[in-house]
Amino acid sequence: MTDTRMRQGRAALAFSFLVQGVAFALLVTRIPAIQDRYGISDALLPAFLAAVPVLAGVGSVVTERVVRRVAPSLVLRWAQPVVLLALLAVGVGQGMIQVALALAVFGLAVGALDASMNMLGVSLQRAYGRSIMLGFHGAYSLGGIAGASLAWLGAHGGWALGGSYAPVVGALL
């Protein structure tokens, strides 16, 4: 792998980590708005919240098997748009079933995305011959800060979930 290709891969992967951080922060920081939009009771909310990381774990395990047949980069190219579109679906859905399905898809796709990004990161780290993973995790954290800031703007601007998610999803896709 040439130095130019390694730098391009590193920049692209850092952007993917950033995008995942934005998407996850937009979801979790607007949980009260999601709960209000869909009438999710306080008793039912923990089930919805627990489903996302549980399904992310399932998505990660499935990805481990999938990458035996296809490259992790292909999984990443598929999973990242699905994460973003599932986030948008959370913001524009009409009922409890739709938000449950959107959160399930989000969780599965986040797991696939996380696994594929980390596999690619480790591969790039080996090619570099030195530690670079901290930079990727820093990009994720920066994305989380950006996503939380955008969520704050949406919440304090009185924007509907779909109205605050749509421009971000559109830009990141």
Coordinates of N, CA, C and O in Angstrom, one line a residue:
M1 N 0.9 -1.2 0.0 CA 0.0 0.0 0.0 C 0.9 1.2 0.0 O 1.8 1.4 0.8
T2 N 0.6 2.2 -0.9 CA 1.4 3.4 -1.0 C 1.1 4.3 0.2 O 0.0 4.2 0.8
D3 N 2.0 5.3 0.4 CA 1.8 6.3 1.5 C 0.5 7.1 1.2 O -0.3 7.4 2.1
T4 N 0.3 7.4 -0.1 CA -0.9 8.2 -0.5 C -2.2 7.5 -0.2 O -3.1 8.0 0.4
R5 N -2.2 6.2 -0.5 CA -3.4 5.4 -0.3 C -3.6 5.2 1.2 O -4.7 5.2 1.7
M6 N -2.5 5.1 2.0 CA -2.7 4.9 3.4 C -3.2 6.2 4.0 O -4.1 6.2 4.9
R7 N -2.8 7.4 3.6 CA -3.3 8.6 4.1 C -4.8 8.8 3.7 O -5.5 9.3 4.5
Q8 N -5.1 8.5 2.5 CA -6.5 8.6 2.1 C -7.4 7.6 2.9 O -8.5 8.0 3.3
G9 N -6.9 6.4 3.1 CA -7.7 5.5 3.9 C -7.8 6.0 5.3 O -8.9 5.8 5.9
R10 N -6.8 6.5 5.9 CA -6.8 7.0 7.2 C -7.8 8.2 7.4 O -8.6 8.2 8.3
A11 N -7.8 9.1 6.4 CA -8.7 10.2 6.4 C -10.2 9.8 6.3 O -11.1 10.2 7.0
A12 N -10.4 8.8 5.3 CA -11.7 8.3 5.1 C -12.3 7.6 6.3 O -13.4 7.8 6.7
L13 N -11.4 6.8 7.0 CA -11.8 6.1 8.1 C -12.1 7.0 9.3 O -13.0 6.8 10.1
A14 N -11.2 8.0 9.5 CA -11.5 9.0 10.5 C -12.8 9.7 10.3 O -13.6 9.9 11.3
F15 N -13.2 10.0 9.1 CA -14.5 10.6 8.8 C -15.6 9.7 9.1 O -16.6 10.1 9.7
S16 N -15.4 8.4 8.9 CA -16.5 7.4 9.3 C -16.7 7.4 10.8 O -17.8 7.3 11.2
F17 N -15.6 7.4 11.5 CA -15.7 7.4 13.0 C -16.4 8.7 13.4 O -17.3 8.7 14.3
L18 N -16.1 9.8 12.8 CA -16.7 11.1 13.1 C -18.2 11.0 12.8 O -19.1 11.4 13.7
V19 N -18.6 10.5 11.7 CA -20.0 10.3 11.3 C -20.8 9.5 12.3 O -21.9 9.8 12.7
Q20 N -20.2 8.4 12.7 CA -20.8 7.5 13.7 C -21.0 8.2 15.0 O -22.1 8.1 15.7
G21 N -20.0 9.0 15.4 CA -20.2 9.8 16.7 C -21.3 10.8 16.6 O -22.1 11.0 17.5
V22 N -21.4 11.5 15.4 CA -22.5 12.4 15.2 C -23.9 11.7 15.3 O -24.8 12.2 16.0
A23 N -24.0 10.6 14.6 CA -25.3 9.9 14.5 C -25.7 9.4 15.9 O -26.8 9.6 16.3
F24 N -24.8 8.8 16.6 CA -25.1 8.3 17.9 C -25.5 9.4 18.9 O -26.4 9.2 19.7
A25 N -24.7 10.5 18.9 CA -25.0 11.6 19.8 C -26.4 12.2 19.5 O -27.1 12.6 20.4
L26 N -26.7 12.3 18.2 CA -28.0 12.9 17.8 C -29.1 12.0 18.4 O -30.2 12.5 18.8
L27 N -28.9 10.7 18.3 CA -30.0 9.8 18.8 C -30.1 9.9 20.4 O -31.2 10.2 20.9
V28 N -29.0 9.7 21.1 CA -29.1 9.6 22.5 C -29.4 10.9 23.2 O -30.1 10.9 24.3
T29 N -29.0 12.0 22.6 CA -29.3 13.3 23.3 C -30.7 13.8 23.1 O -31.1 14.7 23.8
R30 N -31.4 13.2 22.1 CA -32.8 13.6 21.9 C -33.8 12.5 22.4 O -34.9 12.5 22.0
I31 N -33.3 11.7 23.3 CA -34.2 10.6 23.8 C -35.5 11.2 24.4 O -36.6 10.7 24.1
P32 N -35.5 12.3 25.2 CA -36.7 12.8 25.7 C -37.7 13.2 24.5 O -38.9 13.0 24.6
A33 N -37.2 13.8 23.5 CA -38.0 14.2 22.3 C -38.6 12.9 21.6 O -39.8 12.9 21.2
I34 N -37.8 11.9 21.5 CA -38.2 10.6 20.9 C -39.3 10.0 21.8 O -40.4 9.6 21.3
Q35 N -39.1 10.0 23.1 CA -40.1 9.5 24.0 C -41.4 10.3 23.9 O -42.5 9.7 23.9
D36 N -41.3 11.6 23.8 CA -42.5 12.4 23.7 C -43.2 12.2 22.4 O -44.5 12.1 22.3
R37 N -42.5 12.1 21.3 CA -43.0 12.0 19.9 C -43.9 10.7 19.8 O -44.9 10.7 19.2
Y38 N -43.3 9.6 20.4 CA -44.0 8.3 20.2 C -44.8 7.9 21.4 O -45.4 6.8 21.4
G39 N -44.8 8.7 22.5 CA -45.6 8.3 23.6 C -45.0 7.1 24.4 O -45.8 6.3 24.9
I40 N -43.7 7.0 24.4 CA -43.1 5.8 25.0 C -43.1 6.1 26.5 O -42.6 7.1 27.0
S41 N -43.7 5.2 27.3 CA -43.8 5.4 28.7 C -42.5 5.3 29.4 O -41.5 4.7 28.9
D42 N -42.4 5.8 30.6 CA -41.2 5.6 31.4 C -40.9 4.2 31.7 O -39.7 3.8 31.8
A43 N -41.9 3.4 31.8 CA -41.7 1.9 32.1 C -41.2 1.2 30.8 O -40.4 0.2 31.0
L44 N -41.6 1.6 29.6 CA -41.2 1.0 28.4 C -39.8 1.5 27.9 O -39.1 0.8 27.1
L45 N -39.5 2.7 28.3 CA -38.3 3.4 27.7 C -37.0 2.5 27.9 O -36.2 2.4 27.0
P46 N -36.8 1.9 29.1 CA -35.6 1.1 29.2 C -35.5 0.0 28.2 O -34.4 -0.4 27.8
A47 N -36.6 -0.6 27.8 CA -36.5 -1.7 26.8 C -36.1 -1.2 25.5 O -35.3 -1.8 24.8
F48 N -36.6 0.0 25.1 CA -36.2 0.6 23.9 C -34.7 1.0 23.9 O -33.9 0.8 22.9
L49 N -34.3 1.5 25.0 CA -32.9 2.0 25.2 C -31.9 0.8 25.2 O -30.8 0.8 24.7
A50 N -32.3 -0.3 25.9 CA -31.4 -1.5 26.0 C -31.4 -2.2 24.6 O -30.3 -2.9 24.3
A51 N -32.4 -2.1 23.8 CA -32.4 -2.8 22.5 C -31.3 -2.4 21.6 O -30.7 -3.2 20.9
V52 N -31.0 -1.1 21.6 CA -30.0 -0.5 20.7 C -28.6 -1.2 20.9 O -28.0 -1.7 20.0
P53 N -28.0 -1.1 22.1 CA -26.7 -1.7 22.3 C -26.7 -3.3 22.2 O -25.7 -3.8 21.8
V54 N -27.8 -3.9 22.6 CA -27.9 -5.4 22.5 C -27.8 -5.7 21.0 O -27.1 -6.6 20.6
L55 N -28.6 -5.0 20.2 CA -28.6 -5.3 18.7 C -27.3 -4.9 18.1 O -26.9 -5.5 17.1
A56 N -26.7 -3.8 18.6 CA -25.3 -3.5 18.1 C -24.4 -4.6 18.4 O -23.5 -4.9 17.5
G57 N -24.5 -5.3 19.5 CA -23.6 -6.4 19.8 C -23.9 -7.6 18.8 O -23.0 -8.2 18.3
V58 N -25.2 -7.8 18.5 CA -25.5 -8.8 17.5 C -24.9 -8.4 16.1 O -24.4 -9.2 15.4
G59 N -25.1 -7.1 15.7 CA -24.5 -6.6 14.5 C -23.0 -6.8 14.4 O -22.5 -7.2 13.3
S60 N -22.3 -6.6 15.5 CA -20.9 -6.8 15.5 C -20.5 -8.3 15.3 O -19.6 -8.6 14.5
V61 N -21.2 -9.2 16.0 CA -20.9 -10.6 15.9 C -21.2 -11.1 14.5 O -20.4 -11.8 13.9
V62 N -22.3 -10.6 13.9 CA -22.7 -11.0 12.5 C -21.6 -10.5 11.5 O -21.2 -11.2 10.6
T63 N -21.2 -9.3 11.8 CA -20.1 -8.7 10.9 C -18.9 -9.5 10.9 O -18.2 -9.7 9.9
E64 N -18.5 -10.1 12.1 CA -17.3 -10.9 12.2 C -17.4 -12.1 11.2 O -16.4 -12.5 10.6
R65 N -18.6 -12.6 11.1 CA -18.8 -13.7 10.1 C -18.9 -13.3 8.7 O -18.4 -13.9 7.8
V66 N -19.5 -12.1 8.5 CA -19.7 -11.6 7.1 C -18.3 -11.3 6.5 O -18.1 -11.5 5.3
V67 N -17.4 -10.7 7.3 CA -16.1 -10.3 6.7 C -15.3 -11.5 6.3 O -14.2 -11.3 5.7
R68 N -15.7 -12.7 6.6 CA -15.0 -13.9 6.0 C -15.3 -14.0 4.5 O -14.5 -14.7 3.8
R69 N -16.4 -13.4 4.1 CA -16.8 -13.5 2.7 C -16.6 -12.2 1.9 O -16.4 -12.2 0.7
V70 N -16.8 -11.1 2.6 CA -16.6 -9.8 1.9 C -15.7 -8.9 2.7 O -15.5 -9.1 4.0
A71 N -15.1 -7.9 2.1 CA -14.2 -7.0 2.8 C -14.9 -6.1 3.8 O -16.1 -5.7 3.6
P72 N -14.2 -5.8 4.9 CA -14.8 -4.9 5.9 C -15.2 -3.5 5.3 O -16.1 -2.9 5.7
S73 N -14.4 -3.1 4.3 CA -14.8 -1.8 3.7 C -16.1 -1.9 3.0 O -16.8 -0.8 3.0
L74 N -16.5 -3.0 2.4 CA -17.8 -3.1 1.8 C -18.9 -3.1 2.9 O -20.0 -2.4 2.7
V75 N -18.7 -3.7 4.0 CA -19.6 -3.6 5.2 C -19.8 -2.2 5.6 O -20.9 -1.7 5.8
L76 N -18.7 -1.5 5.7 CA -18.7 -0.1 6.2 C -19.5 0.7 5.2 O -20.4 1.5 5.6
R77 N -19.3 0.6 3.9 CA -20.0 1.3 2.9 C -21.5 1.1 2.9 O -22.3 1.9 2.5
W78 N -21.9 -0.1 3.3 CA -23.3 -0.4 3.4 C -23.9 0.1 4.8 O -25.0 0.6 4.8
A79 N -23.2 -0.2 5.8 CA -23.7 0.1 7.2 C -23.8 1.6 7.5 O -24.8 2.0 8.1
Q80 N -22.9 2.4 7.1 CA -22.9 3.8 7.4 C -24.2 4.5 6.9 O -24.9 5.2 7.7
P81 N -24.5 4.3 5.6 CA -25.8 5.0 5.2 C -27.0 4.4 5.9 O -28.0 5.1 6.2
V82 N -27.0 3.1 6.2 CA -28.1 2.5 6.9 C -28.3 3.1 8.3 O -29.4 3.4 8.8
V83 N -27.2 3.3 9.0 CA -27.2 4.0 10.3 C -27.9 5.4 10.2 O -28.8 5.7 11.0
L84 N -27.4 6.1 9.2 CA -28.0 7.5 9.0 C -29.4 7.5 8.7 O -30.2 8.3 9.2
L85 N -29.8 6.6 7.8 CA -31.2 6.5 7.3 C -32.1 6.0 8.5 O -33.3 6.5 8.6
A86 N -31.6 5.1 9.3 CA -32.4 4.6 10.5 C -32.5 5.8 11.5 O -33.6 5.9 12.1
L87 N -31.5 6.6 11.6 CA -31.7 7.8 12.5 C -32.8 8.7 12.0 O -33.6 9.1 12.8
L88 N -32.7 8.9 10.7 CA -33.8 9.8 10.1 C -35.2 9.1 10.3 O -36.1 9.8 10.6
A89 N -35.3 7.8 10.2 CA -36.5 7.1 10.4 C -37.0 7.3 11.8 O -38.2 7.4 12.0
V90 N -36.1 7.3 12.8 CA -36.5 7.6 14.1 C -37.2 9.0 14.2 O -38.2 9.1 14.9
G91 N -36.6 9.9 13.5 CA -37.2 11.3 13.6 C -38.4 11.5 12.8 O -39.2 12.5 13.2
V92 N -38.8 10.7 11.8 CA -40.0 11.0 11.0 C -41.0 9.9 11.1 O -42.1 10.0 10.5
G93 N -40.8 8.9 11.9 CA -41.8 7.8 12.0 C -43.1 8.3 12.5 O -43.2 9.3 13.1
Q94 N -44.1 7.4 12.4 CA -45.5 7.8 12.8 C -46.0 7.0 14.0 O -47.0 7.4 14.5
G95 N -45.4 5.9 14.4 CA -45.9 5.1 15.5 C -44.9 4.3 16.2 O -43.7 4.3 15.8
M96 N -45.3 3.6 17.2 CA -44.5 2.9 18.1 C -43.7 1.8 17.3 O -42.6 1.5 17.5
I97 N -44.4 1.1 16.4 CA -43.8 0.0 15.7 C -42.7 0.6 14.8 O -41.6 0.0 14.7
Q98 N -43.0 1.7 14.2 CA -42.0 2.3 13.3 C -40.7 2.7 14.0 O -39.6 2.5 13.6
V99 N -40.9 3.3 15.2 CA -39.7 3.7 16.0 C -39.0 2.5 16.5 O -37.7 2.5 16.5
A100 N -39.7 1.4 16.9 CA -39.0 0.2 17.3 C -38.2 -0.4 16.2 O -37.1 -0.8 16.4
L101 N -38.8 -0.5 15.0 CA -38.0 -1.0 13.8 C -36.8 -0.1 13.5 O -35.8 -0.6 13.2
A102 N -37.0 1.2 13.5 CA -35.9 2.1 13.2 C -34.8 1.9 14.2 O -33.6 1.9 13.8
L103 N -35.1 1.8 15.5 CA -34.1 1.6 16.5 C -33.4 0.3 16.4 O -32.2 0.2 16.6
A104 N -34.2 -0.7 16.0 CA -33.6 -2.1 15.8 C -32.6 -2.0 14.6 O -31.5 -2.5 14.7
V105 N -33.0 -1.4 13.5 CA -32.1 -1.3 12.4 C -30.9 -0.4 12.7 O -29.7 -0.8 12.4
F106 N -31.1 0.6 13.5 CA -30.0 1.5 13.9 C -29.0 0.7 14.7 O -27.8 0.7 14.5
G107 N -29.5 -0.1 15.7 CA -28.6 -0.9 16.5 C -27.8 -1.9 15.7 O -26.6 -2.0 15.9
L108 N -28.5 -2.7 14.9 CA -27.8 -3.7 14.0 C -26.7 -3.0 13.2 O -25.6 -3.5 13.0
A109 N -27.1 -1.9 12.5 CA -26.2 -1.2 11.6 C -25.0 -0.6 12.3 O -23.9 -0.6 11.8
V110 N -25.3 0.0 13.5 CA -24.2 0.6 14.3 C -23.2 -0.5 14.7 O -22.0 -0.3 14.7
G111 N -23.7 -1.7 15.0 CA -22.8 -2.8 15.4 C -21.9 -3.2 14.2 O -20.7 -3.4 14.3
A112 N -22.5 -3.3 13.0 CA -21.8 -3.7 11.8 C -20.8 -2.6 11.5 O -19.6 -2.9 11.1
L113 N -21.2 -1.3 11.6 CA -20.3 -0.2 11.3 C -19.1 -0.2 12.3 O -18.0 0.0 11.9
D114 N -19.4 -0.3 13.6 CA -18.4 -0.3 14.6 C -17.3 -1.4 14.3 O -16.1 -1.2 14.4
A115 N -17.8 -2.6 14.1 CA -16.9 -3.7 13.9 C -16.1 -3.5 12.6 O -14.9 -3.7 12.6
S116 N -16.7 -3.1 11.5 CA -16.0 -2.9 10.3 C -15.0 -1.8 10.4 O -13.8 -1.9 9.9
M117 N -15.3 -0.7 11.0 CA -14.4 0.4 11.2 C -13.2 0.0 12.0 O -12.1 0.4 11.7
N118 N -13.4 -0.7 13.1 CA -12.3 -1.1 13.9 C -11.4 -2.1 13.2 O -10.2 -2.1 13.4
M119 N -12.0 -3.0 12.4 CA -11.2 -4.0 11.7 C -10.3 -3.2 10.7 O -9.1 -3.5 10.6
L120 N -10.9 -2.2 10.0 CA -10.1 -1.4 9.0 C -9.0 -0.6 9.8 O -7.9 -0.4 9.3
G121 N -9.4 -0.1 10.9 CA -8.4 0.7 11.7 C -7.2 -0.1 12.1 O -6.1 0.3 12.0
V122 N -7.5 -1.3 12.6 CA -6.4 -2.2 13.0 C -5.5 -2.6 11.8 O -4.3 -2.6 11.9
S123 N -6.2 -2.8 10.7 CA -5.4 -3.1 9.4 C -4.5 -1.9 9.0 O -3.4 -2.1 8.7
L124 N -5.1 -0.7 9.1 CA -4.3 0.5 8.8 C -3.2 0.7 9.8 O -2.1 1.0 9.4
Q125 N -3.5 0.4 11.0 CA -2.5 0.6 12.1 C -1.3 -0.4 11.8 O -0.1 0.0 11.9
R126 N -1.6 -1.6 11.4 CA -0.5 -2.5 11.0 C 0.3 -2.0 9.9 O 1.5 -2.1 9.9
A127 N -0.3 -1.5 8.9 CA 0.4 -0.9 7.7 C 1.2 0.3 8.1 O 2.3 0.4 7.6
Y128 N 0.8 1.1 9.0 CA 1.5 2.2 9.5 C 2.7 1.8 10.4 O 3.7 2.5 10.5
G129 N 2.5 0.7 11.0 CA 3.6 0.2 11.9 C 3.7 1.0 13.2 O 4.7 0.9 13.9
R130 N 2.6 1.7 13.6 CA 2.5 2.4 14.8 C 1.1 2.6 15.2 O 0.2 2.5 14.4
S131 N 0.8 3.1 16.4 CA -0.5 3.2 16.9 C -1.2 4.4 16.3 O -0.7 5.5 16.3
I132 N -2.4 4.2 15.7 CA -3.2 5.3 15.1 C -4.6 5.2 15.5 O -5.4 6.1 15.2
M133 N -5.0 4.2 16.3 CA -6.4 4.0 16.6 C -6.9 5.1 17.5 O -8.1 5.5 17.5
L134 N -6.1 5.7 18.4 CA -6.5 6.8 19.2 C -7.1 7.9 18.4 O -8.0 8.6 18.8
G135 N -6.5 8.2 17.3 CA -6.9 9.3 16.4 C -8.4 9.0 15.9 O -9.2 9.9 15.8
F136 N -8.6 7.7 15.6 CA -10.0 7.4 15.1 C -11.0 7.5 16.3 O -12.1 8.1 16.1
H137 N -10.6 7.1 17.4 CA -11.5 7.3 18.6 C -11.7 8.7 19.0 O -12.8 9.1 19.4
G138 N -10.7 9.5 18.7 CA -10.8 11.0 18.9 C -11.8 11.6 17.9 O -12.6 12.5 18.3
A139 N -11.7 11.1 16.7 CA -12.7 11.6 15.7 C -14.1 11.2 16.1 O -15.1 12.0 15.9
Y140 N -14.3 10.0 16.6 CA -15.6 9.6 17.1 C -16.1 10.6 18.2 O -17.2 11.0 18.2
S141 N -15.2 10.9 19.2 CA -15.5 11.8 20.2 C -15.9 13.2 19.7 O -16.8 13.8 20.2
L142 N -15.1 13.6 18.8 CA -15.4 14.9 18.1 C -16.8 14.9 17.5 O -17.5 15.9 17.6
G143 N -17.1 13.8 16.8 CA -18.4 13.7 16.2 C -19.5 13.7 17.3 O -20.6 14.3 17.1
G144 N -19.2 13.0 18.4 CA -20.2 13.1 19.5 C -20.4 14.5 20.0 O -21.6 14.8 20.3
I145 N -19.4 15.2 20.1 CA -19.5 16.6 20.6 C -20.4 17.4 19.5 O -21.3 18.2 19.9
A146 N -20.0 17.2 18.2 CA -20.8 17.9 17.2 C -22.2 17.5 17.2 O -23.1 18.3 17.1
G147 N -22.5 16.2 17.3 CA -23.9 15.7 17.3 C -24.7 16.2 18.5 O -25.8 16.6 18.3
A148 N -24.0 16.2 19.6 CA -24.7 16.7 20.8 C -25.0 18.2 20.7 O -26.1 18.7 21.1
S149 N -24.1 18.9 20.1 CA -24.3 20.4 19.9 C -25.4 20.6 18.9 O -26.3 21.5 19.1
L150 N -25.5 19.8 17.8 CA -26.6 19.9 16.9 C -27.9 19.6 17.5 O -28.9 20.2 17.2
A151 N -27.9 18.5 18.3 CA -29.1 18.1 19.0 C -29.6 19.3 20.0 O -30.8 19.6 20.1
W152 N -28.7 19.9 20.7 CA -29.0 21.0 21.5 C -29.6 22.1 20.7 O -30.6 22.7 21.2
L153 N -29.0 22.5 19.6 CA -29.6 23.5 18.7 C -31.0 23.2 18.3 O -31.9 24.0 18.4
G154 N -31.2 21.9 17.9 CA -32.6 21.5 17.5 C -33.6 21.5 18.7 O -34.7 22.0 18.5
A155 N -33.1 21.1 19.8 CA -34.0 21.1 21.0 C -34.4 22.5 21.4 O -35.6 22.8 21.7
H156 N -33.4 23.4 21.5 CA -33.7 24.7 21.9 C -34.2 25.6 20.8 O -34.8 26.7 21.1
G157 N -34.1 25.2 19.6 CA -34.8 25.9 18.5 C -36.2 25.4 18.2 O -36.9 26.0 17.3
G158 N -36.6 24.4 19.0 CA -38.0 23.9 18.8 C -38.2 23.1 17.6 O -39.3 23.0 17.1
W159 N -37.1 22.6 17.0 CA -37.2 21.8 15.7 C -37.8 20.4 16.0 O -37.4 19.8 17.0
A160 N -38.6 20.0 15.2 CA -39.1 18.6 15.3 C -37.9 17.7 15.0 O -36.9 18.1 14.4
L161 N -38.0 16.4 15.5 CA -36.9 15.5 15.3 C -36.5 15.3 13.8 O -35.3 15.4 13.5
G162 N -37.4 15.1 13.0 CA -37.1 15.0 11.6 C -36.5 16.2 11.0 O -35.6 16.1 10.2
G163 N -36.9 17.4 11.4 CA -36.4 18.6 10.9 C -34.9 18.9 11.4 O -34.2 19.5 10.7
S164 N -34.6 18.3 12.6 CA -33.2 18.5 13.0 C -32.3 17.4 12.5 O -31.1 17.6 12.3
Y165 N -32.9 16.2 12.2 CA -32.1 15.1 11.7 C -31.8 15.1 10.2 O -30.8 14.8 9.7
A166 N -32.8 15.6 9.5 CA -32.8 15.5 8.0 C -31.6 16.3 7.4 O -30.9 15.7 6.6
P167 N -31.3 17.5 7.8 CA -30.2 18.2 7.2 C -28.8 17.5 7.5 O -27.9 17.5 6.7
V168 N -28.7 17.0 8.7 CA -27.5 16.4 9.1 C -27.3 15.1 8.3 O -26.2 14.8 7.8
V169 N -28.3 14.3 8.3 CA -28.3 13.0 7.6 C -28.0 13.3 6.1 O -27.1 12.6 5.5
G170 N -28.6 14.3 5.5 CA -28.4 14.6 4.1 C -27.0 15.0 3.9 O -26.3 14.6 2.9
A171 N -26.4 15.9 4.7 CA -25.0 16.3 4.6 C -24.0 15.2 4.7 O -23.1 15.0 4.0
L172 N -24.3 14.3 5.7 CA -23.3 13.2 6.0 C -23.4 12.0 5.0 O -22.5 11.3 4.7
L173 N -24.6 11.8 4.4 CA -24.7 10.8 3.4 C -23.9 11.1 2.2 O -23.3 10.3 1.6

